[in-house]
PDB file of C-alpha atoms in Angstrom:
ATOM      1  CA  MET R   1      -0.032  -0.055   0.031  1.00 41.00           C
ATOM      2  CA  CYS R   2       1.850   3.082  -1.356  1.00 41.00           C
ATOM      3  CA  LEU R   3       0.602   6.329   0.203  1.00 47.00           C
ATOM      4  CA  ALA R   4       3.377   8.589  -1.098  1.00 43.00           C
ATOM      5  CA  THR R   5       0.915   9.449  -3.891  1.00 52.00           C
ATOM      6  CA  ILE R   6      -2.646   8.575  -2.634  1.00 62.00           C
ATOM      7  CA  THR R   7      -4.876   7.902  -5.521  1.00 62.00           C
ATOM      8  CA  ASP R   8      -8.138   6.211  -5.921  1.00 63.00           C
ATOM      9  CA  ASP R   9      -6.142   3.164  -7.174  1.00 73.00           C
ATOM     10  CA  LEU R  10      -5.017   2.722  -3.565  1.00 82.00           C
ATOM     11  CA  PHE R  11      -8.399   1.911  -2.273  1.00 87.00           C
ATOM     12  CA  THR R  12      -8.764  -1.601  -3.645  1.00 87.00           C
ATOM     13  CA  THR R  13     -10.521  -4.684  -2.231  1.00 90.00           C
ATOM     14  CA  ASP R  14      -7.066  -5.935  -1.117  1.00 90.00           C
ATOM     15  CA  PHE R  15      -6.444  -2.612   0.641  1.00 89.00           C
ATOM     16  CA  PHE R  16      -9.574  -2.833   2.696  1.00 91.00           C
ATOM     17  CA  THR R  17      -8.905  -6.433   3.466  1.00 93.00           C
ATOM     18  CA  GLN R  18      -5.389  -5.502   4.956  1.00 91.00           C
ATOM     19  CA  VAL R  19      -7.018  -2.694   6.869  1.00 92.00           C
ATOM     20  CA  GLU R  20      -9.495  -5.170   8.446  1.00 94.00           C
ATOM     21  CA  GLN R  21      -6.669  -7.640   9.206  1.00 94.00           C
ATOM     22  CA  ARG R  22      -4.424  -4.935  10.650  1.00 93.00           C
ATOM     23  CA  TYR R  23      -6.871  -2.749  12.626  1.00 93.00           C
ATOM     24  CA  GLY R  24     -10.220  -4.630  12.759  1.00 93.00           C
ATOM     25  CA  SER R  25     -13.567  -4.715  10.857  1.00 93.00           C
ATOM     26  CA  ASP R  26     -14.668  -1.635  12.728  1.00 92.00           C
ATOM     27  CA  ARG R  27     -12.038   0.506  11.129  1.00 92.00           C
ATOM     28  CA  VAL R  28     -12.927  -0.234   7.608  1.00 94.00           C
ATOM     29  CA  GLU R  29     -15.720   2.318   7.490  1.00 95.00           C
ATOM     30  CA  ASP R  30     -13.440   5.169   8.460  1.00 96.00           C
ATOM     31  CA  PHE R  31     -11.006   4.254   5.576  1.00 94.00           C
ATOM     32  CA  SER R  32     -13.962   4.125   3.168  1.00 95.00           C
ATOM     33  CA  ASP R  33     -15.065   7.655   4.419  1.00 96.00           C
ATOM     34  CA  TRP R  34     -11.426   8.765   3.867  1.00 95.00           C
ATOM     35  CA  GLN R  35     -11.637   7.680   0.248  1.00 94.00           C
ATOM     36  CA  ASP R  36     -14.983   9.414  -0.229  1.00 95.00           C
ATOM     37  CA  THR R  37     -13.488  12.601   1.479  1.00 96.00           C
ATOM     38  CA  ILE R  38     -10.541  12.545  -0.901  1.00 95.00           C
ATOM     39  CA  ASN R  39     -12.699  12.061  -3.957  1.00 93.00           C
ATOM     40  CA  ASP R  40     -15.006  14.784  -2.840  1.00 95.00           C
ATOM     41  CA  GLY R  41     -12.070  17.060  -2.386  1.00 96.00           C
ATOM     42  CA  VAL R  42     -10.605  16.537  -5.767  1.00 94.00           C
ATOM     43  CA  THR R  43     -13.124  18.865  -7.492  1.00 94.00           C
ATOM     44  CA  LEU R  44     -13.151  21.622  -4.815  1.00 97.00           C
ATOM     45  CA  ASN R  45     -11.073  24.892  -4.711  1.00 97.00           C
ATOM     46  CA  ASP R  46      -8.151  24.674  -2.246  1.00 97.00           C
ATOM     47  CA  TYR R  47      -9.861  26.589   0.528  1.00 97.00           C
ATOM     48  CA  ASP R  48     -12.710  24.011   0.557  1.00 98.00           C
ATOM     49  CA  LYS R  49     -10.168  21.235   0.307  1.00 98.00           C
ATOM     50  CA  LEU R  50      -8.442  22.580   3.480  1.00 98.00           C
ATOM     51  CA  ASN R  51     -11.710  22.655   5.378  1.00 98.00           C
ATOM     52  CA  LEU R  52     -12.637  19.157   4.310  1.00 98.00           C
ATOM     53  CA  ALA R  53      -9.286  17.587   5.315  1.00 98.00           C
ATOM     54  CA  ASN R  54      -9.196  19.548   8.483  1.00 98.00           C
ATOM     55  CA  GLN R  55     -12.571  18.530   9.635  1.00 97.00           C
ATOM     56  CA  PHE R  56     -12.121  14.845   8.688  1.00 98.00           C
ATOM     57  CA  ALA R  57      -8.852  14.548  10.661  1.00 98.00           C
ATOM     58  CA  ASN R  58     -10.027  16.475  13.727  1.00 97.00           C
ATOM     59  CA  ARG R  59     -13.130  14.485  13.947  1.00 96.00           C
ATOM     60  CA  ARG R  60     -11.834  10.898  13.257  1.00 96.00           C
ATOM     61  CA  ILE R  61      -8.495  11.127  15.085  1.00 97.00           C
ATOM     62  CA  ARG R  62      -8.367  11.648  18.819  1.00 96.00           C
ATOM     63  CA  PHE R  63      -5.292  13.229  20.491  1.00 94.00           C
ATOM     64  CA  VAL R  64      -3.041  10.758  22.284  1.00 95.00           C
ATOM     65  CA  SER R  65       0.611  11.440  23.219  1.00 92.00           C
ATOM     66  CA  ASP R  66       3.230   9.276  21.737  1.00 91.00           C
ATOM     67  CA  SER R  67       4.305   7.820  25.037  1.00 93.00           C
ATOM     68  CA  ASP R  68       0.712   6.620  25.679  1.00 94.00           C
ATOM     69  CA  HIS R  69      -0.052   5.544  22.120  1.00 93.00           C
ATOM     70  CA  TRP R  70       3.285   4.053  20.932  1.00 92.00           C
ATOM     71  CA  HIS R  71       5.136   3.742  24.070  1.00 93.00           C
ATOM     72  CA  LYS R  72       7.951   6.019  22.620  1.00 91.00           C
ATOM     73  CA  SER R  73       9.049   9.503  23.294  1.00 88.00           C
ATOM     74  CA  ASP R  74       8.703  10.739  19.660  1.00 86.00           C
ATOM     75  CA  TYR R  75       6.930   8.747  16.887  1.00 88.00           C
ATOM     76  CA  TRP R  76       5.710  10.149  13.458  1.00 87.00           C
ATOM     77  CA  ALA R  77       2.763   7.919  12.487  1.00 90.00           C
ATOM     78  CA  THR R  78       1.648   7.392   8.903  1.00 89.00           C
ATOM     79  CA  PRO R  79      -1.820   8.390   7.755  1.00 92.00           C
ATOM     80  CA  LEU R  80      -2.658   4.578   7.897  1.00 92.00           C
ATOM     81  CA  GLU R  81      -1.493   4.182  11.530  1.00 93.00           C
ATOM     82  CA  SER R  82      -3.301   7.384  12.654  1.00 95.00           C
ATOM     83  CA  LEU R  83      -6.647   6.540  10.951  1.00 95.00           C
ATOM     84  CA  GLY R  84      -6.324   2.822  11.797  1.00 94.00           C
ATOM     85  CA  THR R  85      -5.591   3.227  15.461  1.00 95.00           C
ATOM     86  CA  LYS R  86      -7.921   6.339  15.624  1.00 95.00           C
ATOM     87  CA  GLY R  87      -5.272   8.301  17.488  1.00 96.00           C
ATOM     88  CA  GLY R  88      -2.254  10.451  17.308  1.00 95.00           C
ATOM     89  CA  ASP R  89      -0.447  13.550  18.515  1.00 94.00           C
ATOM     90  CA  CYS R  90      -0.174  17.001  16.905  1.00 94.00           C
ATOM     91  CA  GLU R  91       2.503  15.780  14.404  1.00 93.00           C
ATOM     92  CA  ASP R  92       0.237  12.928  13.311  1.00 95.00           C
ATOM     93  CA  PHE R  93      -2.739  15.300  12.712  1.00 97.00           C
ATOM     94  CA  ALA R  94      -0.419  17.581  10.504  1.00 95.00           C
ATOM     95  CA  ILE R  95       0.945  14.517   8.631  1.00 93.00           C
ATOM     96  CA  PHE R  96      -2.501  13.050   7.927  1.00 95.00           C
ATOM     97  CA  LYS R  97      -3.933  16.443   6.579  1.00 97.00           C
ATOM     98  CA  TYR R  98      -0.818  16.986   4.504  1.00 94.00           C
ATOM     99  CA  PHE R  99      -1.122  13.739   2.726  1.00 92.00           C
ATOM    100  CA  THR R 100      -4.949  13.895   2.464  1.00 95.00           C
ATOM    101  CA  LEU R 101      -4.627  17.402   0.867  1.00 96.00           C
ATOM    102  CA  LYS R 102      -1.794  16.120  -1.439  1.00 92.00           C
ATOM    103  CA  ALA R 103      -4.186  13.311  -2.677  1.00 92.00           C
ATOM    104  CA  MET R 104      -6.900  15.885  -3.239  1.00 95.00           C
ATOM    105  CA  GLY R 105      -4.510  17.741  -5.689  1.00 94.00           C
ATOM    106  CA  VAL R 106      -3.192  20.535  -3.545  1.00 95.00           C
ATOM    107  CA  ASP R 107       0.240  21.526  -4.626  1.00 93.00           C
ATOM    108  CA  GLU R 108       2.985  20.417  -2.149  1.00 89.00           C
ATOM    109  CA  SER R 109       4.852  23.492  -2.666  1.00 90.00           C
ATOM    110  CA  LYS R 110       1.876  25.373  -0.966  1.00 94.00           C
ATOM    111  CA  MET R 111       2.071  23.187   2.174  1.00 94.00           C
ATOM    112  CA  ARG R 112       4.453  22.906   5.168  1.00 92.00           C
ATOM    113  CA  LEU R 113       4.454  21.253   8.359  1.00 91.00           C
ATOM    114  CA  MET R 114       5.470  23.779  11.036  1.00 91.00           C
ATOM    115  CA  TYR R 115       6.901  23.353  14.349  1.00 89.00           C
ATOM    116  CA  VAL R 116       5.629  26.080  16.720  1.00 91.00           C
ATOM    117  CA  ARG R 117       5.404  26.711  20.418  1.00 91.00           C
ATOM    118  CA  ALA R 118       1.829  26.668  21.574  1.00 93.00           C
ATOM    119  CA  LEU R 119       2.014  29.650  24.075  1.00 93.00           C
ATOM    120  CA  LEU R 120      -1.203  29.036  25.986  1.00 91.00           C
ATOM    121  CA  ILE R 121       0.100  25.481  26.986  1.00 90.00           C
ATOM    122  CA  ASN R 122       3.802  26.424  26.699  1.00 91.00           C
ATOM    123  CA  GLU R 123       4.561  23.259  24.855  1.00 90.00           C
ATOM    124  CA  PRO R 124       6.123  22.372  21.338  1.00 90.00           C
ATOM    125  CA  HIS R 125       3.522  21.752  18.863  1.00 93.00           C
ATOM    126  CA  MET R 126       3.024  21.052  15.122  1.00 93.00           C
ATOM    127  CA  VAL R 127       0.456  22.424  12.654  1.00 95.00           C
ATOM    128  CA  LEU R 128       0.093  22.474   8.851  1.00 96.00           C
ATOM    129  CA  ILE R 129       0.284  25.649   7.016  1.00 95.00           C
ATOM    130  CA  TYR R 130      -0.897  26.556   3.560  1.00 96.00           C
ATOM    131  CA  PHE R 131       0.305  29.383   1.299  1.00 92.00           C
ATOM    132  CA  GLU R 132      -1.904  30.507  -1.581  1.00 91.00           C
ATOM    133  CA  ASP R 133       1.190  32.045  -3.148  1.00 90.00           C
ATOM    134  CA  PRO R 134       4.751  32.532  -1.566  1.00 82.00           C
ATOM    135  CA  LYS R 135       3.934  36.091  -0.342  1.00 86.00           C
ATOM    136  CA  ALA R 136       0.561  35.293   1.083  1.00 89.00           C
ATOM    137  CA  MET R 137      -0.168  35.147   4.698  1.00 92.00           C
ATOM    138  CA  PRO R 138      -0.303  31.416   5.538  1.00 93.00           C
ATOM    139  CA  LEU R 139      -3.446  29.706   6.800  1.00 96.00           C
ATOM    140  CA  VAL R 140      -3.078  27.254   9.810  1.00 97.00           C
ATOM    141  CA  LEU R 141      -4.535  23.913  10.136  1.00 98.00           C
ATOM    142  CA  ASP R 142      -4.451  22.819  13.788  1.00 96.00           C
ATOM    143  CA  ASN R 143      -5.935  20.143  16.055  1.00 95.00           C
ATOM    144  CA  LEU R 144      -6.123  22.545  19.018  1.00 92.00           C
ATOM    145  CA  LYS R 145      -8.438  25.018  17.236  1.00 91.00           C
ATOM    146  CA  THR R 146     -10.810  23.549  14.666  1.00 89.00           C
ATOM    147  CA  LYS R 147     -11.273  26.773  12.667  1.00 95.00           C
ATOM    148  CA  ILE R 148      -8.775  27.503   9.924  1.00 97.00           C
ATOM    149  CA  LEU R 149      -7.194  31.004  10.595  1.00 96.00           C
ATOM    150  CA  PRO R 150      -4.522  33.233   9.043  1.00 95.00           C
ATOM    151  CA  ALA R 151      -1.210  32.917  10.877  1.00 93.00           C
ATOM    152  CA  ASN R 152      -1.406  36.588  11.973  1.00 93.00           C
ATOM    153  CA  GLN R 153      -4.544  35.679  13.957  1.00 95.00           C
ATOM    154  CA  ARG R 154      -2.930  32.896  15.693  1.00 94.00           C
ATOM    155  CA  ARG R 155      -0.960  34.862  18.326  1.00 93.00           C
ATOM    156  CA  ASP R 156      -0.963  31.818  20.534  1.00 94.00           C
ATOM    157  CA  LEU R 157       1.601  30.115  18.275  1.00 94.00           C
ATOM    158  CA  LYS R 158       5.202  31.118  17.927  1.00 91.00           C
ATOM    159  CA  PRO R 159       6.856  29.651  14.760  1.00 90.00           C
ATOM    160  CA  ILE R 160      10.163  27.728  15.004  1.00 86.00           C
ATOM    161  CA  TYR R 161      10.683  26.095  11.619  1.00 83.00           C
ATOM    162  CA  SER R 162       8.810  24.430   8.798  1.00 83.00           C
ATOM    163  CA  PHE R 163       9.317  21.973   6.154  1.00 81.00           C
ATOM    164  CA  ASN R 164       7.781  19.654   3.478  1.00 79.00           C
ATOM    165  CA  GLY R 165       9.167  17.038   1.010  1.00 70.00           C
ATOM    166  CA  GLN R 166      10.849  19.802  -0.874  1.00 66.00           C
ATOM    167  CA  GLY R 167      13.082  21.327   1.875  1.00 67.00           C
ATOM    168  CA  LEU R 168      13.368  22.734   5.419  1.00 61.00           C
ATOM    169  CA  TRP R 169      12.746  26.358   6.290  1.00 60.00           C
ATOM    170  CA  LEU R 170      13.743  28.185   9.473  1.00 57.00           C
ATOM    171  CA  ALA R 171      10.725  30.275  10.342  1.00 52.00           C
ATOM    172  CA  LYS R 172      10.836  34.025  10.853  1.00 48.00           C
ATOM    173  CA  ALA R 173       8.320  35.371  13.313  1.00 42.00           C
ATOM    174  CA  GLN R 174       6.759  37.685  10.823  1.00 39.00           C
ATOM    175  CA  GLY R 175       7.852  36.722   7.412  1.00 44.00           C
ATOM    176  CA  LEU R 176       6.763  33.169   7.209  1.00 46.00           C
ATOM    177  CA  GLY R 177       6.365  33.214   3.414  1.00 44.00           C
ATOM    178  CA  SER R 178       9.831  34.255   2.602  1.00 43.00           C
ATOM    179  CA  ASN R 179      11.831  31.611   4.209  1.00 46.00           C
ATOM    180  CA  LYS R 180      14.738  29.882   2.228  1.00 47.00           C
ATOM    181  CA  PRO R 181      15.388  26.206   2.328  1.00 43.00           C
ATOM    182  CA  THR R 182      18.267  25.293   4.487  1.00 44.00           C
ATOM    183  CA  SER R 183      18.505  21.491   3.952  1.00 45.00           C
ATOM    184  CA  SER R 184      16.904  18.681   1.932  1.00 41.00           C
ATOM    185  CA  GLY R 185      14.580  17.878   4.912  1.00 45.00           C
ATOM    186  CA  THR R 186      14.562  16.102   8.233  1.00 62.00           C
ATOM    187  CA  LYS R 187      15.519  12.523   9.248  1.00 70.00           C
ATOM    188  CA  SER R 188      11.935  11.936  10.738  1.00 72.00           C
ATOM    189  CA  TRP R 189      10.437  13.131   7.450  1.00 71.00           C
ATOM    190  CA  THR R 190      12.569  10.881   5.451  1.00 73.00           C
ATOM    191  CA  ASP R 191      11.968   7.845   7.708  1.00 75.00           C
ATOM    192  CA  LEU R 192       8.156   8.567   7.477  1.00 71.00           C
ATOM    193  CA  VAL R 193       8.068   8.696   3.752  1.00 71.00           C
ATOM    194  CA  ASN R 194       9.987   5.391   3.607  1.00 75.00           C
ATOM    195  CA  ARG R 195       7.568   3.792   5.959  1.00 74.00           C
ATOM    196  CA  ILE R 196       4.511   5.120   3.997  1.00 71.00           C
ATOM    197  CA  GLU R 197       6.038   3.720   0.750  1.00 66.00           C
ATOM    198  CA  ASN R 198       6.365   0.321   2.469  1.00 70.00           C
ATOM    199  CA  GLY R 199       2.662   0.336   3.179  1.00 70.00           C
ATOM    200  CA  GLU R 200       2.760   1.103   7.006  1.00 70.00           C
TER     201      GLU R 200
END
């Protein structure tokens, strides 16, 4: 099951059989709904795609810390693992939304996973951000707040750095859209993509 590029071809009878074997028969419906959500999103504009993916993830995945869920201090779950176990932490929400939106046809260059500090709880946190164009104020998709808001309306988040499959950016507090790549990515991201390609 290769999720690096999720297409309708992924959701075969064999796929759903593997989901049932791995996660149980009660999980199959969520994966079927995920397929429908992706298909519905393909024909929408980007803003409607963002809302659809954001709502699906926030409603179908519950927040669980990595230590409680995976018995590890830090673990980046694949979209299959997050939906299959019906749980994940902030990184897993962001990753799930990223690949769901990519499957809907959103340009990868418009999306980044961003590490921030959530000031209200004073903890590191991850969100997904979307840029309509490089100079636009990014929109923030978050599991702490269900409404998608521009970054300048999320004063509770202090950006640290952002990345996607195309590079890693150090965030500037005010100029989120003008950051320059500083490396080809992170080890966690590379490991995640490899596991996705192996059907995990």
